[in-house]
mmCIF file of C-alpha atoms in Angstrom:
data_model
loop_
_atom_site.group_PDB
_atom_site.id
_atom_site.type_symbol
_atom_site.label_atom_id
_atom_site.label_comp_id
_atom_site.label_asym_id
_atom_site.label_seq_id
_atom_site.Cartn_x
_atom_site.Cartn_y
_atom_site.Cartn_z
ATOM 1 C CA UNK D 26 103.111 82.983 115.262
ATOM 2 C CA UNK D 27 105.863 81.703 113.084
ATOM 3 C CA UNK D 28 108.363 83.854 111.089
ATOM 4 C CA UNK D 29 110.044 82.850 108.023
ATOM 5 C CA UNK D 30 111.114 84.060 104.414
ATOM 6 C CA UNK D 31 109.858 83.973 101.007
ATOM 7 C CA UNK D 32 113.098 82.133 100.416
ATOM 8 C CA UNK D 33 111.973 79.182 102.979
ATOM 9 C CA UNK D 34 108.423 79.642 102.498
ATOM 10 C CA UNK D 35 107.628 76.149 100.137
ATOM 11 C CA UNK D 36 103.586 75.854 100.393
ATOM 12 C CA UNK D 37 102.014 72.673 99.087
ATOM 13 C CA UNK D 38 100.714 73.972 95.186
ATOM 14 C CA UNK D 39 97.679 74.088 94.263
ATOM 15 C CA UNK D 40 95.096 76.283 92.345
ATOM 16 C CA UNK D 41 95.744 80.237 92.772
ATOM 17 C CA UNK D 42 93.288 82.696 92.972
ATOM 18 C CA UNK D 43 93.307 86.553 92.929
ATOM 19 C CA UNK D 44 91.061 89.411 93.923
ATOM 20 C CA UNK D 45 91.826 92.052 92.147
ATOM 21 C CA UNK D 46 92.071 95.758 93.462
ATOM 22 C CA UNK D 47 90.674 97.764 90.427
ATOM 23 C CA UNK D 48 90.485 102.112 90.443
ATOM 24 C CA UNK D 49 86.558 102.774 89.105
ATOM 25 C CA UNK D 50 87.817 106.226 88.197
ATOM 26 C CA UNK D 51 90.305 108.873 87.924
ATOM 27 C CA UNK D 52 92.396 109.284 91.242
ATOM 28 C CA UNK D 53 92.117 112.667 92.633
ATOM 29 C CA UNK D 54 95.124 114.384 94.517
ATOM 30 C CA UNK D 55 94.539 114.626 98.228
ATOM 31 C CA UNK D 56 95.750 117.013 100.628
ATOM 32 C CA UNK D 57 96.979 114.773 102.801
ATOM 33 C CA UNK D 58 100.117 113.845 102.079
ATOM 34 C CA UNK D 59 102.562 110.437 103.069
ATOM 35 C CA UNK D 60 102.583 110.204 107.340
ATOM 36 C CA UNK D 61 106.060 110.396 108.561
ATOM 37 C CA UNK D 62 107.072 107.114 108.411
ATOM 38 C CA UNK D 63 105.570 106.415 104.913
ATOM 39 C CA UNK D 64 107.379 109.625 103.776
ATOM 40 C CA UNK D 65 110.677 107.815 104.951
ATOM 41 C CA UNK D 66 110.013 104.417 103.146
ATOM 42 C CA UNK D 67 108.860 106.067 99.807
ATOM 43 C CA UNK D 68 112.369 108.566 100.193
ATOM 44 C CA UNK D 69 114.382 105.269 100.205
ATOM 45 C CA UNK D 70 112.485 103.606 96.935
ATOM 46 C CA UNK D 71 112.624 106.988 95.413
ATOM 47 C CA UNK D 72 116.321 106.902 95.681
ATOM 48 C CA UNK D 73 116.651 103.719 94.925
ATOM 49 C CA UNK D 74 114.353 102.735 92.498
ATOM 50 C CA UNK D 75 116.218 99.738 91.128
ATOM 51 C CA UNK D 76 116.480 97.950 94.418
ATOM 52 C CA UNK D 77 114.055 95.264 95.758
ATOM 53 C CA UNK D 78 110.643 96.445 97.219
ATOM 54 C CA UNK D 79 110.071 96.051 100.680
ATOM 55 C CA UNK D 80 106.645 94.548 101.671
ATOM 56 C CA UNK D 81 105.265 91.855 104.061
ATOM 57 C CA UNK D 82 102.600 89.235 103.404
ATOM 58 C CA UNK D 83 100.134 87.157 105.814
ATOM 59 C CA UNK D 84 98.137 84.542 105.415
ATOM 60 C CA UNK D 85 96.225 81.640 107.463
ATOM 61 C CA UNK D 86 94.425 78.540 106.318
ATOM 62 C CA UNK D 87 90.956 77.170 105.967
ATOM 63 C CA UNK D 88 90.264 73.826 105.731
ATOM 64 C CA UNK D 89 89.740 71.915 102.387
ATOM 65 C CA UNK D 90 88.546 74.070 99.141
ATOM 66 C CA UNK D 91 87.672 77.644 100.534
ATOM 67 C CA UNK D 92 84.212 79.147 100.268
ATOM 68 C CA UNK D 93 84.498 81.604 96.976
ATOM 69 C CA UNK D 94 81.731 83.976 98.411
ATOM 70 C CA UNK D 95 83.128 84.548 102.000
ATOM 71 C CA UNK D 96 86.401 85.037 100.786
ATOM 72 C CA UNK D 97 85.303 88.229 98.459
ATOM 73 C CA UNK D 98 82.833 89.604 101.107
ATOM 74 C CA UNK D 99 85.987 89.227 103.724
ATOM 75 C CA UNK D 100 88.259 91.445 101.132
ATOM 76 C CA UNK D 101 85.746 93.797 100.034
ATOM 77 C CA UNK D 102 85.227 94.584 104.118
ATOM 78 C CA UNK D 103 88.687 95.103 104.615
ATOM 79 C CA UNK D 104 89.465 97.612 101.553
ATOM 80 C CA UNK D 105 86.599 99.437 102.155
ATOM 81 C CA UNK D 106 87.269 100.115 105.841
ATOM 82 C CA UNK D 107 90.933 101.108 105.660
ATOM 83 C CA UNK D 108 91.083 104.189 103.629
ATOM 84 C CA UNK D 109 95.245 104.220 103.237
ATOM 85 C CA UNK D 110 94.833 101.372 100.984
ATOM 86 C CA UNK D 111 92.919 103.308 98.512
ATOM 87 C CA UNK D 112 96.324 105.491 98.227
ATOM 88 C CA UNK D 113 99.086 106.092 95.240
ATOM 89 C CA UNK D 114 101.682 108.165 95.614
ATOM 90 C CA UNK D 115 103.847 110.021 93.408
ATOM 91 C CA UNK D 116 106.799 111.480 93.235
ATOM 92 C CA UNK D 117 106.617 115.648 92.399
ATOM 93 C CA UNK D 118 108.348 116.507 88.827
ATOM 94 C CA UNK D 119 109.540 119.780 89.710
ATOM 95 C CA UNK D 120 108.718 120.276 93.568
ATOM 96 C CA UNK D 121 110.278 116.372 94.405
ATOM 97 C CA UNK D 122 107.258 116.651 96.877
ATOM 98 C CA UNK D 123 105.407 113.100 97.715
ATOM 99 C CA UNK D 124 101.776 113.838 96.563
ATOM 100 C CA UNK D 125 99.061 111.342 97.491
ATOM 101 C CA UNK D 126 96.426 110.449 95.203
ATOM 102 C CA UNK D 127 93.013 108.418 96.156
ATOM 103 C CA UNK D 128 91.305 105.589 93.912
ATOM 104 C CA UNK D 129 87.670 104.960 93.685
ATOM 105 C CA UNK D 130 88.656 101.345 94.090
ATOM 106 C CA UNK D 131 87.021 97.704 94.544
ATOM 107 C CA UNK D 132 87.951 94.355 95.016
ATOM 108 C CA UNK D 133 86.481 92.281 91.722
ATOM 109 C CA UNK D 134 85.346 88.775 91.345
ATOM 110 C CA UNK D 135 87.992 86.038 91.640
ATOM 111 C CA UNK D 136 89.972 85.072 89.033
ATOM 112 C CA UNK D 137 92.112 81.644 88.409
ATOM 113 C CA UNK D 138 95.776 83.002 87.483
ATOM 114 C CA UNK D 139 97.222 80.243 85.304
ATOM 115 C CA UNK D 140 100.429 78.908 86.502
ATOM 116 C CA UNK D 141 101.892 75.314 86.506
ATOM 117 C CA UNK D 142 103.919 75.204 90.022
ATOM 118 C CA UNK D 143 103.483 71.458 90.673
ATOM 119 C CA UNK D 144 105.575 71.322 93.522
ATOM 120 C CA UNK D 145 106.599 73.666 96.636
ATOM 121 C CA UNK D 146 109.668 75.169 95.476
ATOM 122 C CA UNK D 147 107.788 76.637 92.534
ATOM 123 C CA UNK D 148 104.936 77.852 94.285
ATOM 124 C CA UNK D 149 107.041 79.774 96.530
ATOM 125 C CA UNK D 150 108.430 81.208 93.311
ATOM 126 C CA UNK D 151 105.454 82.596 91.483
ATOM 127 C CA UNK D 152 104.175 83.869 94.951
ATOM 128 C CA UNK D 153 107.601 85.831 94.950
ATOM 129 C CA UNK D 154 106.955 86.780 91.384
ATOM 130 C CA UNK D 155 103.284 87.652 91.983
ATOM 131 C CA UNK D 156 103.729 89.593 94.953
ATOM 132 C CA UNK D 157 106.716 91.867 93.527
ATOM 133 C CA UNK D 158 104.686 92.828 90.416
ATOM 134 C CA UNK D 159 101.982 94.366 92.746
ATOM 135 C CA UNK D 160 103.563 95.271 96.181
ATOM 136 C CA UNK D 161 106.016 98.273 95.183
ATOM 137 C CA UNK D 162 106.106 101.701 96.646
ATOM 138 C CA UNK D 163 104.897 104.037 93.322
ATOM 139 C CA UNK D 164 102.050 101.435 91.957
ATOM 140 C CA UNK D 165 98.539 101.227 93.095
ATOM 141 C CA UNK D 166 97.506 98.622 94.068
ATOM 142 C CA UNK D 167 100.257 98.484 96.412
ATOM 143 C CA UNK D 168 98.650 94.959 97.545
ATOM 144 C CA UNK D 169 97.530 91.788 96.543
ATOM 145 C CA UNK D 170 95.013 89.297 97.869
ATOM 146 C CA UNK D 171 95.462 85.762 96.761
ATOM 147 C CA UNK D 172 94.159 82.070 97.663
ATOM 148 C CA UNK D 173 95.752 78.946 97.106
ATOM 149 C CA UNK D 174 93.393 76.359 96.714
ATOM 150 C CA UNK D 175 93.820 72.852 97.554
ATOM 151 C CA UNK D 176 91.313 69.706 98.333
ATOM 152 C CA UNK D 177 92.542 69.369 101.633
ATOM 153 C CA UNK D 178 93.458 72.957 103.335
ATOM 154 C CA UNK D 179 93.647 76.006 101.492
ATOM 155 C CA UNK D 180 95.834 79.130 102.220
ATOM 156 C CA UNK D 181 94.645 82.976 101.950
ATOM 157 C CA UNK D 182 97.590 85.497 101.494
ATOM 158 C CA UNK D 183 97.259 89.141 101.895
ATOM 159 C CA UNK D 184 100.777 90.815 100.779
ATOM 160 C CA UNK D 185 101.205 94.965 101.127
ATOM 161 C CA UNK D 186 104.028 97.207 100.368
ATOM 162 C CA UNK D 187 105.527 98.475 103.379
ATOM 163 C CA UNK D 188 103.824 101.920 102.819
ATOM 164 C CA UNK D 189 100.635 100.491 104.237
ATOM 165 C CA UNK D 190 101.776 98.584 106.888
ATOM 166 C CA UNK D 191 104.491 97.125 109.275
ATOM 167 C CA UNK D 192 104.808 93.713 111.197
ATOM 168 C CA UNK D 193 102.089 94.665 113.716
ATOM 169 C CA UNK D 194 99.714 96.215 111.655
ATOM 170 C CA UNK D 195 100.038 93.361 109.385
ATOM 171 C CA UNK D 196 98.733 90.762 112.312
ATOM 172 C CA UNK D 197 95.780 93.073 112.932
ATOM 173 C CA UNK D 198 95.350 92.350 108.979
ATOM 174 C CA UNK D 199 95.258 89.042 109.114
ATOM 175 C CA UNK D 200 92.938 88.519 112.275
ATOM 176 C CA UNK D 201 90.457 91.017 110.618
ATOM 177 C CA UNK D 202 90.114 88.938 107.599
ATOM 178 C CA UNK D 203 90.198 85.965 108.735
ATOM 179 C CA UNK D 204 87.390 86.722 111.316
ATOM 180 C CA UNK D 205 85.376 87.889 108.565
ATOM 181 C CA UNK D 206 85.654 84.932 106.561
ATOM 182 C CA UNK D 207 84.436 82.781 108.961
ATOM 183 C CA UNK D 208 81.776 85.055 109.826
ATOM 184 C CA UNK D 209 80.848 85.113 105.861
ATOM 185 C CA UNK D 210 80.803 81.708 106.030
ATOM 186 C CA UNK D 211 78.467 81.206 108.889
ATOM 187 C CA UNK D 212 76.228 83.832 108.084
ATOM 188 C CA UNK D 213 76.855 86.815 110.799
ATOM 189 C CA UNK D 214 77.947 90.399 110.042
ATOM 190 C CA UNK D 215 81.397 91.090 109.378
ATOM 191 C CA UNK D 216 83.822 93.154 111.672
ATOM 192 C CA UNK D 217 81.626 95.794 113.105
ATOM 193 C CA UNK D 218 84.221 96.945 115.196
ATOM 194 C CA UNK D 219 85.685 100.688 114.671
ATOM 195 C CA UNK D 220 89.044 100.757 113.288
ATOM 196 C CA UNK D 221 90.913 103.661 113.032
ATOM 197 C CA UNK D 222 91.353 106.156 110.034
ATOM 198 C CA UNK D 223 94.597 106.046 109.454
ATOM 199 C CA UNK D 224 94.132 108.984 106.503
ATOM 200 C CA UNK D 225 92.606 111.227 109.344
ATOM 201 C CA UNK D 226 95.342 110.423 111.643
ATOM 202 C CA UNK D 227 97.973 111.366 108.976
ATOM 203 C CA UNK D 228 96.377 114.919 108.223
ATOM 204 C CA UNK D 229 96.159 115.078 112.196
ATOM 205 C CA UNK D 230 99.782 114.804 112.302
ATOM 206 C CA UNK D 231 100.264 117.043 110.100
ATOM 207 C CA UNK D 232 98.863 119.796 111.537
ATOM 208 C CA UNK D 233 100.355 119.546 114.936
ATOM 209 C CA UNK D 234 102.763 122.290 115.483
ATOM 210 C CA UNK D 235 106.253 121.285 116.719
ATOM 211 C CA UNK D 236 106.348 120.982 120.374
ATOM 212 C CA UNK D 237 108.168 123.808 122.142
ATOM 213 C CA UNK D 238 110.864 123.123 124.829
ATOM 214 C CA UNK D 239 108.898 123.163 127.310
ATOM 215 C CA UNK D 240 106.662 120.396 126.400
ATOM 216 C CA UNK D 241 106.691 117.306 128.759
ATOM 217 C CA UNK D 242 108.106 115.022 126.126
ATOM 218 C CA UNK D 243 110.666 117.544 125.108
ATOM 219 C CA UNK D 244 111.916 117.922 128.911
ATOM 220 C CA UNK D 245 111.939 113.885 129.075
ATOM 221 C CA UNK D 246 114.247 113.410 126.257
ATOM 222 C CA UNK D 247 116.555 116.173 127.384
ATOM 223 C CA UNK D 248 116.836 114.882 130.824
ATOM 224 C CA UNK D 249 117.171 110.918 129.169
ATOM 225 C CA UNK D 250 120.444 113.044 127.127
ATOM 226 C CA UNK D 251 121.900 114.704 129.891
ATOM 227 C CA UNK D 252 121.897 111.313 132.085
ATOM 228 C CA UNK D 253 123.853 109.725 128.692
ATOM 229 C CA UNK D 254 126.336 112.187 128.392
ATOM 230 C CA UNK D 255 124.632 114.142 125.926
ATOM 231 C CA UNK D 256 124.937 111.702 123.404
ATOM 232 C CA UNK D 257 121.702 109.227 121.820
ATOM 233 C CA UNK D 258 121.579 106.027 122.869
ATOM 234 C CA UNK D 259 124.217 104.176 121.153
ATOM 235 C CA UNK D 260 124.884 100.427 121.002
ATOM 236 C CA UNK D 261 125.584 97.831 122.241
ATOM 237 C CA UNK D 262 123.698 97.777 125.192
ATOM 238 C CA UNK D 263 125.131 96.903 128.771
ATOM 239 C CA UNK D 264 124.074 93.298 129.503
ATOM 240 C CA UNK D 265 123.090 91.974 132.933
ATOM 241 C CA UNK D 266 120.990 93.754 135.639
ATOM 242 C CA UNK D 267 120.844 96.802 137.498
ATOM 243 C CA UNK D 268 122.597 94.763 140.635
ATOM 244 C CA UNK D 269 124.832 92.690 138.389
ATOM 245 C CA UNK D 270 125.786 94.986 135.295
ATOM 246 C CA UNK D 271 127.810 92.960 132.699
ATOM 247 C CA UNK D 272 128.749 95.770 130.256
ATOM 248 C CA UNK D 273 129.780 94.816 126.783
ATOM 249 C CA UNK D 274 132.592 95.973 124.733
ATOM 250 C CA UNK D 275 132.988 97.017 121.252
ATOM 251 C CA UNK D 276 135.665 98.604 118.955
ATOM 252 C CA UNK D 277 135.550 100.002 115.042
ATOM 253 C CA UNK D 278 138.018 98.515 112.540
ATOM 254 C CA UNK D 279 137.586 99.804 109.261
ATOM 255 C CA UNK D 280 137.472 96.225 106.957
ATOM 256 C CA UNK D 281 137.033 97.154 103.643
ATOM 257 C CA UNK D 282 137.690 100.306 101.513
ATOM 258 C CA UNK D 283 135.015 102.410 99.457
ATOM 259 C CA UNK D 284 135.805 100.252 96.351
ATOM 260 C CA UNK D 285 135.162 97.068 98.168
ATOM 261 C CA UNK D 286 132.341 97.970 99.860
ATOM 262 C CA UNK D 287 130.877 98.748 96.524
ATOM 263 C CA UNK D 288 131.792 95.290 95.040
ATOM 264 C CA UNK D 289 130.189 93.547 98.054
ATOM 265 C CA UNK D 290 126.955 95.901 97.738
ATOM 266 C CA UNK D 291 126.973 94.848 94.073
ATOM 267 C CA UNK D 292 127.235 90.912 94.934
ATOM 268 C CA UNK D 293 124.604 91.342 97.600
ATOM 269 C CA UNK D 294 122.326 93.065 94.982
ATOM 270 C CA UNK D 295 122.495 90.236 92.471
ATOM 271 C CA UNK D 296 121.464 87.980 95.221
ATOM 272 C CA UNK D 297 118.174 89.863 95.267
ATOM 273 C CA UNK D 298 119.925 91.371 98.951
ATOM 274 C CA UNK D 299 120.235 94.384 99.798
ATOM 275 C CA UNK D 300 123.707 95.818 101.893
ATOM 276 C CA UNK D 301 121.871 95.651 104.966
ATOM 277 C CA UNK D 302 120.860 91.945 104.713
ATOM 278 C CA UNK D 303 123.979 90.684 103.188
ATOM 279 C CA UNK D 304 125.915 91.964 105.889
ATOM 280 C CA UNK D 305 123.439 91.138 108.948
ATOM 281 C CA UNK D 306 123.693 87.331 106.853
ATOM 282 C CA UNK D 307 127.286 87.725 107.161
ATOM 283 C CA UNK D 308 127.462 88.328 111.189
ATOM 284 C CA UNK D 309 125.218 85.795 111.412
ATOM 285 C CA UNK D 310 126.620 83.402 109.348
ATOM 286 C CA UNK D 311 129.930 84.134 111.439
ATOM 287 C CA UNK D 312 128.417 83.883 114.632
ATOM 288 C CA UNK D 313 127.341 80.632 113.698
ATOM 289 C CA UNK D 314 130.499 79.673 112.572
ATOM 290 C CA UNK D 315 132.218 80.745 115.809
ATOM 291 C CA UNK D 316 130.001 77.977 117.809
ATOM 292 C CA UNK D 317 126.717 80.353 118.028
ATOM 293 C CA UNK D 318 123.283 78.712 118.287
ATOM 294 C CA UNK D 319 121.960 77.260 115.682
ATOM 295 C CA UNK D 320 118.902 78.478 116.321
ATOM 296 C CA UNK D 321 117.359 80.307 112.212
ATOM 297 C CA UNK D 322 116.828 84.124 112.866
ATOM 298 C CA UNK D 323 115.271 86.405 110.202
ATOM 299 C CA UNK D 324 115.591 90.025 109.242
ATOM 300 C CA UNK D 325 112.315 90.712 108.107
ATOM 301 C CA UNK D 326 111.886 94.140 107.514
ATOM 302 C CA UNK D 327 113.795 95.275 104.830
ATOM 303 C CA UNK D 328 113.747 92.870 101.966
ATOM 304 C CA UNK D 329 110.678 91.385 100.167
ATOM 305 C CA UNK D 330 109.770 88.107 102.389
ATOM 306 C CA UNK D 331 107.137 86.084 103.558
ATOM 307 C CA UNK D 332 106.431 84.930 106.888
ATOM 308 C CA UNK D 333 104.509 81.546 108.093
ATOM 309 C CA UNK D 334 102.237 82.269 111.344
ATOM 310 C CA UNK D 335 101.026 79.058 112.054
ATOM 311 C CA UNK D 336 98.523 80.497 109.807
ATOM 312 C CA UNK D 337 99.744 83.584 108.647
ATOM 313 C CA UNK D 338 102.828 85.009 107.064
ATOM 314 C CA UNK D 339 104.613 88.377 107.339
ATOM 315 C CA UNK D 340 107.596 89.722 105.097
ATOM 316 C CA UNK D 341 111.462 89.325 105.102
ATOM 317 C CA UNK D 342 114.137 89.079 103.843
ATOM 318 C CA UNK D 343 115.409 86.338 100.857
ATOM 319 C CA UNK D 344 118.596 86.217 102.940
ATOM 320 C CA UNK D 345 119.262 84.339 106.211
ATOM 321 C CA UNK D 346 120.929 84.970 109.256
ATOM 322 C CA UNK D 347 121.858 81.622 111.654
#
């Protein structure tokens, strides 16, 4: 697997095709609203709602001009068996409750976009371009399925907001489609395996009452507490082993002021950054600086990115750390 950005991510161009995710009818509301984690990643683009959206994309390659046929039956598998992906959610008008609200939906016939990237550089572009009109927290689809097509070796991309998946879940994407496109292709049944319903596990979760004190979990975290001196685990982390302990050291130094933290927010911002990426770019970039490897790390969770597996990509960030 290899990790990169949309910002390094410079695919040979070629022809681009789409699948698109169309709603056959009215959504209706379900009662089963965001899981916790989604309800924390929608809270942040609800309160932001000018910033960047946060998704990841994966793709892998086939060689030479792809077959047209596989490819849908692969997609239309995959949306049909995970049921989150049929999801929109919106914001409440008066209650500012998350409500979630399920398409009818299908994956059409393939469609040529036009576009006139003739070189790498602009293909990563419009895949940046294409990829942020579709992949954002409050639009359905929330996804897009693409193909660039070339003589030689031709690349499938799958891109999601981060509502409907993370950086594992986003591998088990990739290896489900691309199994089933190379079953399509050679004639076999698709992924028969059992996948899990993620909507059922949601509304299971939500109707688990909270644990009481007693509960085995509960007594493990309060004895993990007590042994830290009451405190959560905090960072840095000792280095070393338990025989050879080689505790770090940190201390807090307040650098800038309210105002200035504000102007470097805003600078980060109109680099298509966010706060957290523009400073993790600048520790890096100062690590580096102070004789650190050299070694290109990526944060790739929190900024709209693409990452290369040696065929497949996930999200990250358009900044860089080294």
């Amino acid at each position: 697997m290899e990790l990169t950005t949309i910002s390094l991510y410079t695919p040979e161009p070629g022809d681009v095709w789409e699948w698109p995710v169309i709603s056959t009818e009215e959504p209706r509301k379900s009662p089963i609203g965001p899981s916790f984690n989604q309800r924390f990643h929608l809270a942040g683009a609800e309160a932001d709602p000018d910033g960047r959206s946060v998704w990841l994309a994966a793709a892998f390659s086939v060689p030479g001009t792809f077959n047209k046929s596989a490819m849908t039956a692969a997609f239309r598998a995959f949306l049909a068996r995970h049921s989150t992906l049929h999801s929109e959610f919106r914001p409440g008008s008066n209650t500012g409750e998350l409500s979630r609200f399920i398409h009818k939906a299908r994956v059409a016939d393939p469609r040529k976009l036009p576009q006139n990237a003739s070189t790498p550089a602009e293909m990563q572009n419009l895949l940046r371009r294409a990829i942020d009109d579709h992949c954002q927290a409050f639009r359905f689809p929330a996804l897009r399925f693409l193909v660039i097509e070339r003589p030689t070796e031709s690349t499938v991309i799958a891109a999601f907001d981060h509502q409907h998946c993370d950086a594992y879940s986003i591998t088990l994407a990739i290896n489900e489609l691309s199994h089933d496109y190379c079953a399509a292709c050679n004639g076999h049944a698709l992924n028969g395996d059992q996948v899990g319903d993620f909507l059922a596990d949601t509304e299971h979760e939500a109707t688990l009452p909270p644990p009481s004190r007693d509960d085995q979990r509960i007594q493990r975290w309060i004895e993990h507490l007590r042994h830290a001196g009451g405190t959560a685990p905090s960072f840095p982390l000792p280095l070393g082993t338990a025989d050879n302990p080689a505790p770090q050291s940190d201390s807090t130094r307040q650098l800038l002021t309210a105002a200035e933290a504000q102007t470097c927010e805003d600078a980060f911002r109109a680099a298509g950054a966010s706060m957290f990426t523009g400073l993790a770019t600048a520790l890096g970039t100062a690590i580096r600086r102070c004789g650190g490897s050299a070694a290109k790390t990526s944060s790739y969770l929190f900024t709209p990115g693409i990452t290369k597996l040696p065929n497949a990509l996930l999200g990250g960030t358009q900044t860089q750390s080294h």
